[in-house]
């Protein structure tokens, strides 16, 4: 099979968490954590996924890996739909898709020495013959900047940055094609952040890795990603190449989000778009466009009709009625007073 | 790699304690803390010992060579070791540094909220302006007076709005409490009126509703607003904001910072903004203090620090943060990590990670050097260029 350019394709992925209530625990509603998102990641590239907490970034990452079962939609990895795979087939594909978690303090077993943490899955999947095992682990650790004598130490002896290196080594040891990085640097100090980001970039160059980089730190995402997707309340609102999206954000939410980034220069006074209110509950999302309660450009149509996910410019996707004005009737274009975010 | 190896083995050596050594430390700690507590009790009785004069009446708080040590079972941790800086009236001072550099301990020392008896201010003065020509020396101030200052003259906004509100009391009751405590002659109606005014001031539209709500009914941003309302209820002269936006999202962070800035101007207070985010400091602060391993390594106006960063650590910190709109192929990373706080080197603490170090750096810890009217830096590289202001004075633990 010829290798296609796209490594991972997500089509209309949905993940709803049921809300159970009552004695018989019947389902009374759903938390629409991920509500129909689509994107593609090309081989060897990094896609950044940004958004506020609770918008479904991490759920997306976990659903792709089948750590959570999807509700609907497709995740196509290297030509195969991950959701169609049987248990055995899934086991065989697992080494190729790995994850690095946010909190390096809680994602390492405190009872295993570092060598064992990194090597457990290597042994399980038979990546290398038993007699080469030790050398292999040493090599992986060296690649991640960990001296080999750390092998017999336990996670509590390490600082946050070192632990994150161990997490990365654990993922890398299975020689994956694709790694989901779920906020890998947000628990770390600035100077350590830089070390980890540089390490991730170096590994990508050396091994041709593909990343899905989930983060709420926009400056980090801009630095590491080739493409960026912006999520709001379970939906993707904008997707484009990094340079394009930062230079020319289309969706009002993206604009507000980007203008809120603090710039380390006292002379730069940005015209901040300060969003009123806070993110609504994903269990009871607003009708129409989910963002209309906080949007300053809200129109009548936004309160009833959900905008379509469309390619506004080549390679630049956006879901907003503002870029589909032709389809609206004049009444629908009337500015609507967004019901002033209720709690503010 | 070689350096890593060296650090690694050193670390193991430092963290290993024999039973005898451990007993010695515990015994010593008990003796020292007992004596310090006694000294403190004596000082509390004497008004002359806790009243002093400000060096400059234009400041709200002056930290003068403050040393805060923790007597732990692993040895004495010099969390803050000779910190000197001022907070002028009606201005924002940003205190920047990585975790563990002593920025929070500095603010806790000012509030007398240190975990005693292990945590002690062992040296220096913290002068808090009384606005009548005299000042309190917070280090020796008795608790009765501190209770009147805390929440009234100096108040604090903590990092985690989720954990700093009491989950079993209504929002109204929690804001009322501060007012009741510091204004005993107010009536219930007056207090409620002021509380609602405060909730309104911090941008809560549904103030009557929120007054009756419990903290779990509010989002993170709203809780932080309530925390700000509590902190500002008595119109304090100094607000300590300890990482006020770290737990919040970017868009909410922008709202909260905007709010803090506005309220500061309205109440004519000063803000001591503690954070590790250089971007937040740049947008808010008039003055910036950069701390590293318990010491101030550079201080100056925001303009000095961001346009002419001089200490190698500040320069490294700036270069290691990706900035939107500035493309770099690879981020600069500061090699190594912060030295072990129990076992600090006797030369410049940053030397082992510094790429610009010279022969002099292996000598004493560098003095504070004034390189412009407002800009002070602790680095040997500027020794010949500026006026030497003095060395940070550490307290010898053996003498205590």
XYZ file of C-alpha atoms in Angstrom:
744
model
C 0.000 0.000 0.000
C 1.373 3.355 -0.976
C 1.820 5.642 1.970
C -0.667 8.436 1.822
C 0.265 11.898 2.951
C -2.400 12.017 5.632
C -1.610 9.957 8.706
C -4.670 10.640 10.788
C -8.084 11.706 9.682
C -10.903 12.468 12.069
C -14.380 12.645 10.559
C -17.310 14.080 12.467
C -16.110 12.615 15.746
C -18.561 12.757 18.633
C -18.174 11.876 22.271
C -21.147 12.395 24.529
C -21.001 11.487 28.188
C -24.381 10.392 29.516
C -25.687 12.071 32.668
C -27.291 9.431 34.852
C -29.892 10.146 37.471
C -32.484 8.448 39.585
C -32.592 5.047 41.218
C -32.286 3.077 37.992
C -29.574 5.387 36.675
C -31.406 6.170 33.503
C -29.870 8.716 31.179
C -31.361 12.165 31.601
C -29.107 14.018 29.217
C -25.660 14.220 27.733
C -22.539 16.275 28.192
C -21.640 17.107 24.623
C -17.891 17.036 25.219
C -16.954 16.572 21.578
C -19.758 17.286 19.179
C -18.751 16.573 15.626
C -15.223 17.625 14.758
C -13.217 16.843 11.631
C -9.586 17.395 10.785
C -6.573 15.805 9.131
C -2.970 15.585 10.215
C -0.273 15.023 7.633
C 2.674 12.725 8.207
C 5.511 14.362 10.115
C 3.515 17.420 11.026
C 2.205 18.817 14.274
C -1.328 19.925 14.758
C -2.035 22.214 17.684
C -5.410 21.996 19.362
C -6.284 25.029 21.463
C -9.263 26.225 23.451
C -10.391 27.017 26.974
C -10.641 24.362 29.642
C -13.738 22.254 29.232
C -13.962 22.705 25.475
C -13.190 19.063 24.743
C -9.524 19.172 23.712
C -8.390 16.344 25.946
C -11.489 14.278 25.255
C -10.678 14.527 21.560
C -7.164 13.248 22.178
C -8.365 10.353 24.286
C -11.169 9.393 21.942
C -8.724 9.227 19.049
C -6.608 6.740 21.002
C -9.706 4.780 21.992
C -8.971 5.394 25.627
C -12.586 6.516 25.495
C -15.067 4.921 23.126
C -16.510 7.359 20.614
C -20.233 8.016 20.319
C -20.167 8.569 16.591
C -17.793 9.405 13.753
C -14.596 7.950 12.376
C -10.939 8.032 13.315
C -8.878 6.854 10.370
C -5.260 6.130 11.225
C -3.038 5.216 8.312
C -5.971 3.992 6.249
C -7.645 1.967 9.000
C -10.651 2.999 11.033
C -9.512 2.505 14.611
C -13.045 1.899 15.777
C -13.523 -1.086 13.493
C -10.525 -2.931 14.849
C -10.896 -5.997 16.995
C -9.162 -6.228 20.339
C -6.226 -8.146 18.870
C -5.820 -5.790 15.926
C -6.009 -2.814 18.215
C -3.313 -4.297 20.416
C -1.049 -4.595 17.408
C -1.577 -0.982 16.401
C -1.222 0.458 19.934
C 2.573 0.852 19.844
C 2.182 3.142 16.858
C -0.056 5.624 18.666
C 1.129 6.939 22.005
C 0.242 9.662 24.464
C 2.142 11.989 26.802
C -0.011 13.245 29.644
C -0.218 16.637 31.238
C 0.739 15.920 34.797
C 4.104 14.164 35.070
C 3.509 13.747 38.808
C 0.492 11.472 38.521
C 1.172 9.636 35.288
C 4.185 7.612 36.453
C 3.758 4.597 38.694
C 5.541 5.366 41.970
C 6.348 1.679 42.523
C 8.301 0.998 39.348
C 11.879 2.052 38.639
C 12.352 4.267 35.614
C 13.830 1.503 33.430
C 10.789 -0.647 34.079
C 8.358 2.233 33.395
C 9.948 2.815 30.020
C 10.481 -0.855 29.260
C 7.191 -2.399 30.366
C 5.402 -1.838 27.091
C 8.528 -2.621 25.078
C 8.603 -6.098 26.605
C 4.851 -6.527 26.282
C 4.860 -5.743 22.588
C 8.156 -7.506 21.892
C 9.708 -4.479 20.244
C 13.242 -5.818 20.724
C 14.580 -9.310 21.574
C 15.110 -9.891 25.305
C 18.918 -9.849 25.099
C 18.943 -6.376 23.504
C 16.378 -5.018 25.947
C 18.822 -3.274 28.287
C 20.758 -1.600 25.504
C 17.564 -0.479 23.865
C 16.240 1.190 27.022
C 19.591 2.880 27.560
C 19.500 4.206 24.027
C 15.957 5.543 24.367
C 16.840 7.249 27.638
C 19.894 8.879 26.129
C 17.843 10.195 23.245
C 15.496 11.842 25.737
C 18.347 13.363 27.719
C 18.207 10.977 30.663
C 21.507 9.508 31.891
C 21.346 5.673 31.841
C 22.077 5.295 35.566
C 18.631 6.756 36.290
C 17.262 3.386 35.246
C 17.107 1.995 38.778
C 15.705 5.099 40.401
C 12.076 5.755 41.225
C 9.933 8.611 39.901
C 9.777 10.497 43.216
C 13.492 11.231 42.941
C 12.979 13.392 39.883
C 11.893 16.947 39.194
C 8.933 17.793 36.978
C 11.035 18.318 33.875
C 12.882 15.002 34.311
C 9.602 13.176 34.844
C 8.182 14.629 31.670
C 11.298 13.328 29.907
C 10.545 9.887 31.337
C 6.968 10.119 30.025
C 8.281 11.060 26.600
C 10.833 8.224 26.700
C 8.035 5.802 27.600
C 6.046 6.887 24.568
C 9.067 6.925 22.306
C 10.307 3.470 23.308
C 7.589 1.835 21.220
C 8.806 3.700 18.120
C 5.412 5.242 17.446
C 4.309 7.162 14.366
C 1.889 9.360 16.174
C 1.967 10.898 19.669
C -0.849 12.782 21.334
C 0.758 15.384 23.604
C -1.913 16.373 26.102
C -0.656 19.655 27.621
C 2.857 18.247 28.086
C 4.413 21.483 29.288
C 1.716 23.332 31.205
C 2.770 21.897 34.577
C 6.387 23.007 34.084
C 8.385 26.184 34.684
C 9.254 28.416 31.756
C 12.908 27.407 31.475
C 12.033 23.696 31.739
C 9.203 24.168 29.239
C 11.738 25.312 26.678
C 13.835 22.179 27.264
C 10.856 19.868 26.734
C 9.600 21.711 23.665
C 13.056 21.566 22.114
C 13.243 17.852 22.883
C 9.864 17.203 21.256
C 10.909 19.144 18.177
C 14.219 17.311 17.935
C 12.559 13.916 18.216
C 10.087 14.878 15.531
C 12.911 15.786 13.189
C 14.946 12.665 13.929
C 12.173 10.085 13.863
C 9.584 11.716 11.611
C 6.944 11.733 14.337
C 3.490 13.208 13.963
C 2.040 15.081 16.931
C -1.359 16.188 18.060
C -0.355 18.932 20.471
C -3.099 19.860 22.904
C -2.473 23.025 24.867
C -4.076 26.181 26.121
C -0.831 28.115 25.859
C -1.120 29.798 22.480
C 2.465 30.956 22.251
C 3.712 27.389 22.718
C 1.261 26.115 20.111
C 2.363 28.762 17.660
C 5.952 27.748 18.167
C 5.538 24.010 17.685
C 2.608 23.503 15.303
C 2.231 23.406 11.552
C -1.542 23.617 11.670
C -3.833 24.847 14.433
C -7.404 23.947 15.297
C -9.413 26.109 17.689
C -12.153 24.435 19.696
C -15.070 25.967 21.526
C -17.544 23.942 23.537
C -17.094 20.667 21.691
C -16.914 22.118 18.210
C -14.035 23.113 16.021
C -14.554 26.768 15.126
C -11.471 27.375 13.016
C -8.683 25.388 11.413
C -5.757 26.618 9.315
C -2.014 26.661 8.921
C -0.291 28.233 11.925
C 1.002 31.318 10.131
C -2.313 31.895 8.432
C -4.450 31.569 11.555
C -2.254 33.818 13.690
C -1.967 36.458 10.976
C -5.557 36.343 9.884
C -7.955 34.851 12.435
C -11.494 34.742 11.072
C -13.791 33.494 13.806
C -14.704 36.088 16.483
C -13.764 33.606 19.197
C -10.315 33.037 17.716
C -9.822 36.785 17.502
C -10.738 37.237 21.149
C -8.589 34.308 22.204
C -5.535 35.571 20.362
C -5.930 39.125 21.594
C -5.952 37.841 25.175
C -2.415 36.425 24.918
C -0.187 38.435 27.241
C 2.815 39.819 25.371
C 6.088 40.176 27.299
C 6.674 43.746 26.195
C 5.379 46.681 28.253
C 5.135 48.968 25.220
C 2.803 46.755 23.254
C -0.724 47.790 24.029
C -3.042 45.406 22.249
C -6.597 46.232 21.499
C -8.013 43.503 23.688
C -11.312 41.930 22.783
C -12.513 41.036 26.255
C -15.190 38.375 26.101
C -18.086 38.815 28.491
C -19.108 35.940 30.721
C -17.618 32.505 30.724
C -17.918 29.294 28.773
C -21.485 27.819 28.961
C -22.086 24.312 30.257
C -21.479 21.616 27.644
C -24.455 19.697 29.071
C -26.767 22.444 27.945
C -25.055 24.293 25.106
C -26.690 27.398 23.602
C -28.860 26.856 20.521
C -27.649 27.875 17.080
C -24.015 28.915 17.121
C -22.642 27.851 20.489
C -20.586 30.995 20.744
C -23.429 33.472 20.197
C -23.915 34.230 23.908
C -20.485 35.834 24.100
C -20.050 37.092 20.539
C -20.081 40.807 19.803
C -21.032 40.277 16.178
C -24.033 38.115 16.998
C -26.819 38.175 14.368
C -30.383 36.886 14.449
C -29.371 33.798 12.506
C -26.708 32.880 15.058
C -29.259 32.291 17.791
C -31.172 29.703 15.755
C -28.986 28.184 13.071
C -25.708 26.428 13.681
C -23.097 27.709 11.209
C -21.631 25.325 8.674
C -18.054 24.108 8.761
C -16.728 25.493 5.498
C -13.519 26.316 3.712
C -13.519 30.113 3.675
C -10.123 30.462 2.056
C -8.027 27.635 0.641
C -6.883 25.588 3.627
C -8.616 27.898 6.092
C -11.738 26.403 7.609
C -14.141 28.274 9.805
C -17.620 27.807 11.251
C -19.253 31.224 11.386
C -22.241 32.856 9.688
C -20.168 35.983 9.046
C -18.408 34.170 6.217
C -21.584 32.813 4.728
C -23.636 35.994 4.519
C -25.094 35.166 1.098
C -27.054 32.299 2.542
C -28.830 34.505 5.082
C -32.044 36.499 4.631
C -31.930 40.227 5.503
C -33.865 39.632 8.766
C -31.374 37.041 9.792
C -28.569 39.537 9.376
C -30.085 41.903 11.965
C -27.691 42.234 14.888
C -29.102 40.400 17.871
C -28.380 41.398 21.429
C -26.701 38.377 22.849
C -28.442 37.741 26.127
C -25.708 39.315 28.220
C -23.917 36.290 29.562
C -26.288 35.355 32.279
C -24.020 35.207 35.282
C -22.075 38.381 34.598
C 25.503 14.738 29.712
C 28.624 14.958 31.827
C 27.107 17.825 33.747
C 23.919 15.875 34.326
C 25.925 13.030 35.752
C 27.696 15.328 38.123
C 24.478 16.957 39.297
C 22.807 13.616 39.668
C 25.413 12.133 41.932
C 25.655 15.322 43.953
C 21.911 15.271 44.430
C 22.015 11.795 45.811
C 24.782 12.744 48.193
C 22.855 15.749 49.439
C 19.596 13.921 49.998
C 21.212 11.097 51.944
C 21.185 11.541 55.709
C 22.592 9.179 58.270
C 20.497 8.500 61.360
C 22.981 10.383 63.506
C 22.976 13.399 61.211
C 19.189 13.383 61.118
C 19.004 13.344 64.932
C 21.457 16.203 65.129
C 19.370 18.309 62.751
C 16.140 17.645 64.606
C 17.716 18.537 67.929
C 19.269 21.671 66.510
C 15.985 22.756 64.897
C 14.151 22.331 68.157
C 16.694 24.453 69.992
C 16.828 27.216 67.392
C 13.092 27.527 66.836
C 12.480 27.605 70.582
C 14.946 30.435 71.005
C 13.563 32.335 68.000
C 10.017 31.989 69.291
C 11.144 33.369 72.651
C 12.937 36.315 71.035
C 9.833 37.009 69.080
C 7.572 36.925 72.121
C 9.886 39.439 73.829
C 9.963 41.716 70.807
C 6.182 41.643 70.575
C 5.887 43.223 74.012
C 8.090 46.192 73.249
C 6.514 48.807 71.036
C 9.882 50.345 70.215
C 10.970 47.112 68.634
C 8.110 46.929 66.208
C 7.741 50.561 65.283
C 10.290 52.048 62.999
C 10.584 54.659 60.274
C 10.232 54.243 56.527
C 13.357 55.060 54.528
C 11.146 56.712 51.935
C 7.635 57.892 52.818
C 6.575 57.258 49.220
C 6.678 53.511 49.741
C 3.957 51.281 51.106
C 6.268 48.434 51.988
C 10.028 48.191 52.179
C 11.712 44.792 52.293
C 15.145 45.282 53.768
C 17.453 42.291 53.576
C 14.706 39.888 54.621
C 15.830 36.348 55.449
C 13.188 33.681 55.854
C 14.492 30.233 56.676
C 12.715 26.945 57.124
C 14.174 24.560 59.675
C 13.270 21.241 58.086
C 14.301 17.701 58.911
C 16.594 17.695 55.882
C 18.420 20.830 56.981
C 17.897 24.577 56.904
C 16.262 25.826 53.729
C 17.070 29.443 52.981
C 13.879 30.133 51.071
C 14.385 33.881 51.117
C 17.902 35.064 51.742
C 18.570 38.765 51.824
C 15.767 40.175 49.704
C 15.611 43.945 49.351
C 13.015 45.856 47.352
C 10.314 48.490 47.766
C 6.679 48.746 46.812
C 5.910 52.413 46.035
C 2.444 53.880 46.597
C -0.203 53.444 43.883
C 1.949 51.265 41.691
C 2.170 47.650 40.629
C 5.277 45.655 41.413
C 5.664 42.355 39.607
C 7.685 39.650 41.348
C 8.826 37.076 38.791
C 10.635 33.795 39.191
C 10.356 30.058 38.792
C 8.660 27.833 41.309
C 10.677 27.530 44.497
C 12.511 30.821 44.067
C 10.944 32.315 47.188
C 8.439 34.725 45.693
C 5.485 33.342 47.626
C 7.488 33.043 50.838
C 8.379 36.731 50.554
C 4.706 37.647 50.489
C 3.837 35.229 53.282
C 6.556 36.802 55.428
C 4.903 40.154 54.884
C 1.546 38.785 55.997
C 3.072 36.802 58.897
C 1.431 33.720 57.496
C 4.509 31.506 57.580
C 4.145 28.040 59.007
C 5.670 28.570 62.435
C 7.743 27.411 64.216
C 9.582 25.761 61.278
C 9.379 28.871 59.111
C 11.030 31.930 60.668
C 12.045 35.383 59.556
C 15.534 35.303 60.994
C 16.880 38.590 59.787
C 16.124 41.913 58.159
C 13.191 44.267 58.379
C 9.864 44.474 56.603
C 8.584 48.015 57.038
C 4.926 48.710 56.454
C 3.893 52.364 56.207
C 1.430 53.525 58.879
C 0.925 56.805 57.002
C 1.646 58.891 60.110
C 5.389 59.173 59.773
C 6.086 55.869 61.456
C 5.978 52.301 60.256
C 5.459 48.799 61.552
C 8.324 46.401 61.430
C 6.232 43.404 60.456
C 8.884 40.961 61.630
C 8.324 41.877 65.288
C 4.716 42.991 65.199
C 2.483 41.130 67.659
C -0.394 39.075 66.405
C -3.110 41.406 67.746
C -1.866 44.202 65.529
C -1.312 41.883 62.561
C -4.937 40.807 62.781
C -5.913 44.427 62.250
C -3.566 44.780 59.289
C -4.330 41.514 57.518
C -7.364 41.831 55.298
C -7.704 45.483 56.216
C -4.508 47.272 55.192
C -2.830 44.403 53.308
C -4.921 41.754 51.648
C -4.133 38.775 49.526
C -5.618 37.102 46.471
C -4.580 33.482 46.180
C -3.875 31.362 43.159
C -6.634 28.797 43.520
C -10.043 30.400 43.736
C -11.480 26.893 44.028
C -9.777 26.135 47.311
C -9.635 29.553 48.925
C -13.389 29.985 49.334
C -15.138 28.018 52.029
C -17.535 25.585 50.369
C -20.053 25.517 53.226
C -20.732 29.255 53.488
C -22.642 31.452 51.091
C -20.687 34.035 49.087
C -22.424 36.891 50.911
C -21.431 35.597 54.322
C -17.804 35.257 53.273
C -17.541 38.843 52.053
C -19.506 40.101 55.074
C -17.090 38.397 57.427
C -14.149 40.602 56.432
C -16.175 43.774 56.814
C -17.638 42.684 60.147
C -14.200 41.892 61.510
C -12.599 45.179 60.599
C -15.589 47.462 61.155
C -17.152 46.274 64.411
C -19.397 49.329 64.691
C -21.163 48.796 61.367
C -24.760 47.595 61.288
C -25.876 44.500 59.406
C -27.503 46.644 56.714
C -24.386 48.745 56.182
C -22.323 45.594 55.812
C -24.681 44.016 53.316
C -24.852 47.229 51.338
C -21.065 47.399 51.126
C -20.854 43.719 50.138
C -23.281 44.228 47.283
C -21.360 47.323 46.240
C -18.161 45.265 46.189
C -19.742 42.461 44.145
C -20.978 45.080 41.728
C -17.541 46.670 41.564
C -15.846 43.429 40.538
C -18.269 43.051 37.655
C -20.801 40.568 38.983
C -24.072 41.620 37.363
C -26.401 39.361 39.316
C -25.113 40.563 42.701
C -28.249 39.800 44.744
C -28.291 36.273 43.357
C -24.586 35.650 43.861
C -24.859 36.971 47.442
C -26.980 33.922 48.258
C -25.010 31.375 46.221
C -22.447 28.821 47.349
C -18.970 28.801 45.787
C -19.606 25.590 43.814
C -22.316 27.335 41.829
C -19.801 29.744 40.321
C -17.242 29.294 37.569
C -13.494 29.782 38.148
C -13.478 33.332 36.840
C -16.472 34.284 38.990
C -14.877 32.790 42.082
C -11.738 34.777 41.453
C -13.910 37.890 41.197
C -15.417 37.040 44.582
C -11.911 36.588 45.998
C -11.009 40.030 44.657
C -14.168 41.479 46.220
C -13.166 39.997 49.580
C -9.625 41.299 49.241
C -10.721 44.814 48.321
C -13.658 45.108 50.731
C -11.706 47.222 53.226
C -9.878 49.296 50.570
C -6.414 48.021 51.474
C -3.278 50.015 50.727
C -1.546 46.910 49.417
C -2.994 43.976 47.515
C -0.820 40.898 47.209
C -1.928 38.914 44.177
C -0.233 35.516 44.311
C -0.516 34.073 40.811
C -4.099 35.340 40.518
C -4.672 34.036 37.010
C -2.616 30.856 36.765
C -5.636 28.613 37.283
C -7.753 30.524 34.760
C -8.170 30.405 31.002
C -6.608 33.030 28.752
C -9.839 34.885 28.011
C -10.821 34.926 31.698
C -7.268 35.915 32.617
C -7.609 38.988 30.413
C -10.871 39.919 32.188
C -9.391 39.524 35.659
C -6.181 41.450 34.950
C -8.185 44.248 33.398
C -10.392 44.347 36.489
C -7.459 44.382 38.919
C -5.812 47.240 37.081
C -9.004 49.329 37.116
C -9.748 48.712 40.777
C -6.197 49.533 41.774
C -6.538 52.973 40.226
C -9.948 53.492 41.793
C -8.889 52.548 45.306
C -5.396 54.054 45.001
C -3.828 50.851 46.240
C -0.571 49.197 45.313
C -0.397 45.709 43.906
C 2.352 43.201 44.526
C 1.830 40.820 41.630
C 3.515 37.469 42.064
C 3.685 35.415 38.906
C 5.861 33.306 36.671
C 4.306 34.627 33.486
C 6.424 37.382 31.974
C 3.565 38.346 29.656
C 1.237 39.121 32.559
C 3.899 41.212 34.278
C 4.654 43.210 31.145
C 1.025 44.187 30.784
C 0.470 45.149 34.423
C 3.578 46.096 36.332
C 5.349 49.436 36.741
C 8.296 47.836 38.511
C 9.627 44.309 38.158
C 11.651 42.237 40.618
C 13.238 39.046 39.287
C 14.041 36.406 41.891
C 16.202 33.338 41.628
C 16.904 30.762 44.362
C 15.766 33.023 47.195
C 17.495 36.185 46.087
C 16.647 39.203 44.000
C 18.887 39.092 40.976
C 17.526 42.045 39.069
C 15.040 44.844 39.681
C 13.950 47.935 37.845
C 11.078 49.488 35.953
C 9.181 47.308 33.506
C 10.954 49.154 30.736
C 14.397 48.351 32.215
C 13.660 44.681 32.607
C 11.934 44.038 29.307
C 14.033 46.273 27.067
C 17.392 46.005 28.783
C 17.417 42.679 30.620
C 20.885 42.486 32.137
C 21.224 39.464 34.385
C 21.972 36.319 32.355
C 19.034 34.575 34.054
C 16.564 37.277 33.034
C 17.933 37.195 29.500
C 17.626 33.404 29.420
C 14.113 33.519 30.796
C 13.014 35.960 28.114
C 14.555 33.911 25.366
C 13.105 30.620 26.555
C 9.510 31.781 26.257
C 7.974 31.492 22.809
C 6.307 34.734 21.745
C 3.431 34.907 19.306
C 4.550 36.596 16.118
C 8.268 35.982 16.687
C 9.539 32.959 14.813
C 12.534 31.150 16.215
C 13.849 27.812 15.027
C 14.812 26.601 18.465
C 14.006 28.020 21.872
C 16.894 28.908 24.128
C 17.008 26.603 27.069
C 18.717 27.326 30.325
C 20.882 24.285 31.006
C 20.659 22.390 34.291
C 18.292 23.148 37.109
C 17.998 25.235 40.283
C 20.570 24.333 42.988
C 19.475 22.312 46.000
C 18.032 24.784 48.546
C 19.559 22.932 51.522
C 23.033 23.109 50.099
C 23.533 26.394 48.248
C 26.920 27.115 46.681
C 28.941 29.989 48.151
C 29.433 31.650 44.770
C 26.776 33.107 42.473
C 23.798 30.698 42.556
C 23.331 30.992 38.832
C 26.959 30.379 37.854
C 26.544 26.665 37.149
C 23.810 27.359 34.603
C 25.277 30.571 33.255
C 26.843 30.726 29.829
C 28.423 34.120 30.415
C 30.260 33.403 33.647
C 33.787 34.698 34.156
C 36.575 34.076 36.676
C 35.096 36.440 39.206
C 31.900 34.391 39.361
C 33.681 31.658 41.324
C 34.350 34.136 44.134
C 31.777 35.646 46.484
C 28.099 36.067 45.717
C 27.843 39.202 43.530
C 26.732 42.501 45.122
C 23.785 44.569 43.975
C 25.034 46.950 41.322
C 23.152 50.020 40.177
C 23.487 50.321 36.412
C 20.987 53.126 35.879
C 18.808 55.297 38.151
C 16.157 52.636 38.493
C 17.902 49.492 37.392
C 19.753 47.244 39.855
C 21.362 43.934 38.983
C 23.335 41.312 40.937
C 25.957 40.137 38.522
C 29.725 40.403 38.436
C 29.659 41.326 34.762
C 28.534 44.847 35.671
C 30.989 45.333 38.538
C 33.081 47.921 36.717
C 30.154 49.719 35.166
C 27.944 50.703 38.064
C 27.844 51.726 41.679
C 27.963 48.887 44.196
C 25.007 49.098 46.560
C 25.909 46.286 48.892
C 25.895 42.559 49.312
C 22.833 40.557 50.323
C 23.432 39.590 53.943
C 22.792 36.023 54.790
C 22.274 34.984 58.404
C 24.751 32.409 59.622
C 22.623 29.546 60.880
C 25.272 28.376 63.305
C 25.052 31.683 65.194
C 21.338 31.447 65.842
